[in-house]
Amino acid sequence: MIEVGSDVQFNGAVSSLGTAAFNVAVNEFFIDEQWKRFVTPKVIEIATSDYDDHLTTSELTFISSALERIQNTTTFNNVEKDIAKSIVKKLKS
């Protein structure tokens, strides 16, 4: 069942370019473990001022889980373990 806060994935393509902006035509979205197709693609204008280059939640989650795997499979000394634990903690907060 769809709940508030559920993850949604979108599938589409850049449909047009403009000055300092571009349009994306979204054809499908994934919610509640199913892909749904829009009858008419939803067009979203995205300006270059709408986004930044900071790490996304997905990227941070990937880095955090990769660090945990490394932490669990690699031999660290105590100082390195503390540093790794600190990084994992910061990425999860």
Tab-separated table of C-alpha atoms in Angstrom:
chain	number	residue	atom	x	y	z
A	1	MET	CA	0.000	0.000	0.000
A	2	ILE	CA	1.294	3.471	-0.838
A	3	GLU	CA	2.189	5.511	2.223
A	4	VAL	CA	3.411	9.040	2.767
A	5	GLY	CA	7.186	8.986	2.590
A	6	SER	CA	7.288	6.025	0.189
A	7	ASP	CA	10.103	6.087	-2.348
A	8	VAL	CA	9.123	6.932	-5.925
A	9	GLN	CA	11.301	6.430	-8.989
A	10	PHE	CA	10.656	8.182	-12.298
A	11	ASN	CA	11.606	7.193	-15.826
A	12	GLY	CA	11.715	9.764	-18.587
A	13	ALA	CA	13.920	11.707	-20.955
A	14	VAL	CA	14.989	15.263	-21.640
A	15	SER	CA	12.459	16.557	-24.145
A	16	SER	CA	13.727	20.083	-24.772
A	17	LEU	CA	16.506	22.485	-23.850
A	18	GLY	CA	16.242	26.176	-23.077
A	19	THR	CA	18.336	28.954	-21.651
A	20	ALA	CA	19.383	27.875	-18.138
A	21	ALA	CA	16.657	25.202	-18.061
A	22	PHE	CA	15.531	21.956	-19.641
A	23	ASN	CA	12.308	19.964	-19.770
A	24	VAL	CA	11.948	16.314	-18.772
A	25	ALA	CA	9.055	14.229	-20.065
A	26	VAL	CA	8.291	11.621	-17.395
A	27	ASN	CA	6.715	8.507	-18.911
A	28	GLU	CA	6.670	6.067	-16.004
A	29	PHE	CA	6.947	5.983	-12.248
A	30	PHE	CA	7.636	3.163	-9.800
A	31	ILE	CA	5.551	3.078	-6.641
A	32	ASP	CA	4.162	0.312	-4.444
A	33	GLU	CA	6.463	-2.225	-6.164
A	34	GLN	CA	4.956	-1.569	-9.622
A	35	TRP	CA	5.799	0.573	-12.645
A	36	LYS	CA	2.908	2.792	-13.732
A	37	ARG	CA	2.689	4.538	-17.108
A	38	PHE	CA	1.340	8.047	-17.566
A	39	VAL	CA	-1.326	8.257	-20.268
A	40	THR	CA	0.229	11.561	-21.324
A	41	PRO	CA	3.839	12.165	-20.220
A	42	LYS	CA	4.202	14.696	-17.405
A	43	VAL	CA	6.572	17.473	-18.449
A	44	ILE	CA	8.694	19.060	-15.733
A	45	GLU	CA	10.819	22.156	-16.295
A	46	ILE	CA	14.092	22.065	-14.381
A	47	ALA	CA	16.142	25.228	-14.076
A	48	THR	CA	19.863	25.097	-13.348
A	49	SER	CA	19.103	27.089	-10.186
A	50	ASP	CA	16.785	24.288	-8.950
A	51	TYR	CA	19.566	21.848	-8.080
A	52	ASP	CA	23.081	21.664	-6.693
A	53	ASP	CA	25.986	19.235	-6.759
A	54	HIS	CA	25.726	17.991	-3.173
A	55	LEU	CA	25.580	14.255	-2.589
A	56	THR	CA	22.066	12.873	-2.837
A	57	THR	CA	20.392	10.641	-0.267
A	58	SER	CA	20.917	7.634	-2.564
A	59	GLU	CA	24.620	8.434	-2.933
A	60	LEU	CA	25.062	8.883	0.819
A	61	THR	CA	23.250	5.604	1.493
A	62	PHE	CA	25.496	3.804	-1.002
A	63	ILE	CA	28.647	5.275	0.538
A	64	SER	CA	27.440	4.433	4.044
A	65	SER	CA	26.646	0.806	3.164
A	66	ALA	CA	29.956	0.462	1.291
A	67	LEU	CA	31.822	1.762	4.340
A	68	GLU	CA	29.981	-0.697	6.569
A	69	ARG	CA	30.917	-3.592	4.259
A	70	ILE	CA	34.549	-2.470	4.251
A	71	GLN	CA	34.459	-1.978	8.009
A	72	ASN	CA	33.171	-5.540	8.485
A	73	THR	CA	35.604	-7.228	6.093
A	74	THR	CA	38.826	-5.268	6.487
A	75	THR	CA	41.240	-5.378	9.394
A	76	PHE	CA	41.599	-1.911	10.911
A	77	ASN	CA	43.641	-0.756	13.846
A	78	ASN	CA	41.736	0.968	16.679
A	79	VAL	CA	42.314	4.489	15.346
A	80	GLU	CA	41.108	3.506	11.862
A	81	LYS	CA	38.074	1.752	13.366
A	82	ASP	CA	37.128	4.932	15.239
A	83	ILE	CA	37.486	6.994	12.058
A	84	ALA	CA	35.382	4.534	10.055
A	85	LYS	CA	32.686	4.470	12.757
A	86	SER	CA	32.667	8.280	12.790
A	87	ILE	CA	32.216	8.432	9.004
A	88	VAL	CA	29.376	5.883	9.076
A	89	LYS	CA	27.667	7.796	11.899
A	90	LYS	CA	27.946	11.131	10.048
A	91	LEU	CA	26.602	9.639	6.806
A	92	LYS	CA	23.606	8.139	8.629
A	93	SER	CA	22.658	11.377	10.399
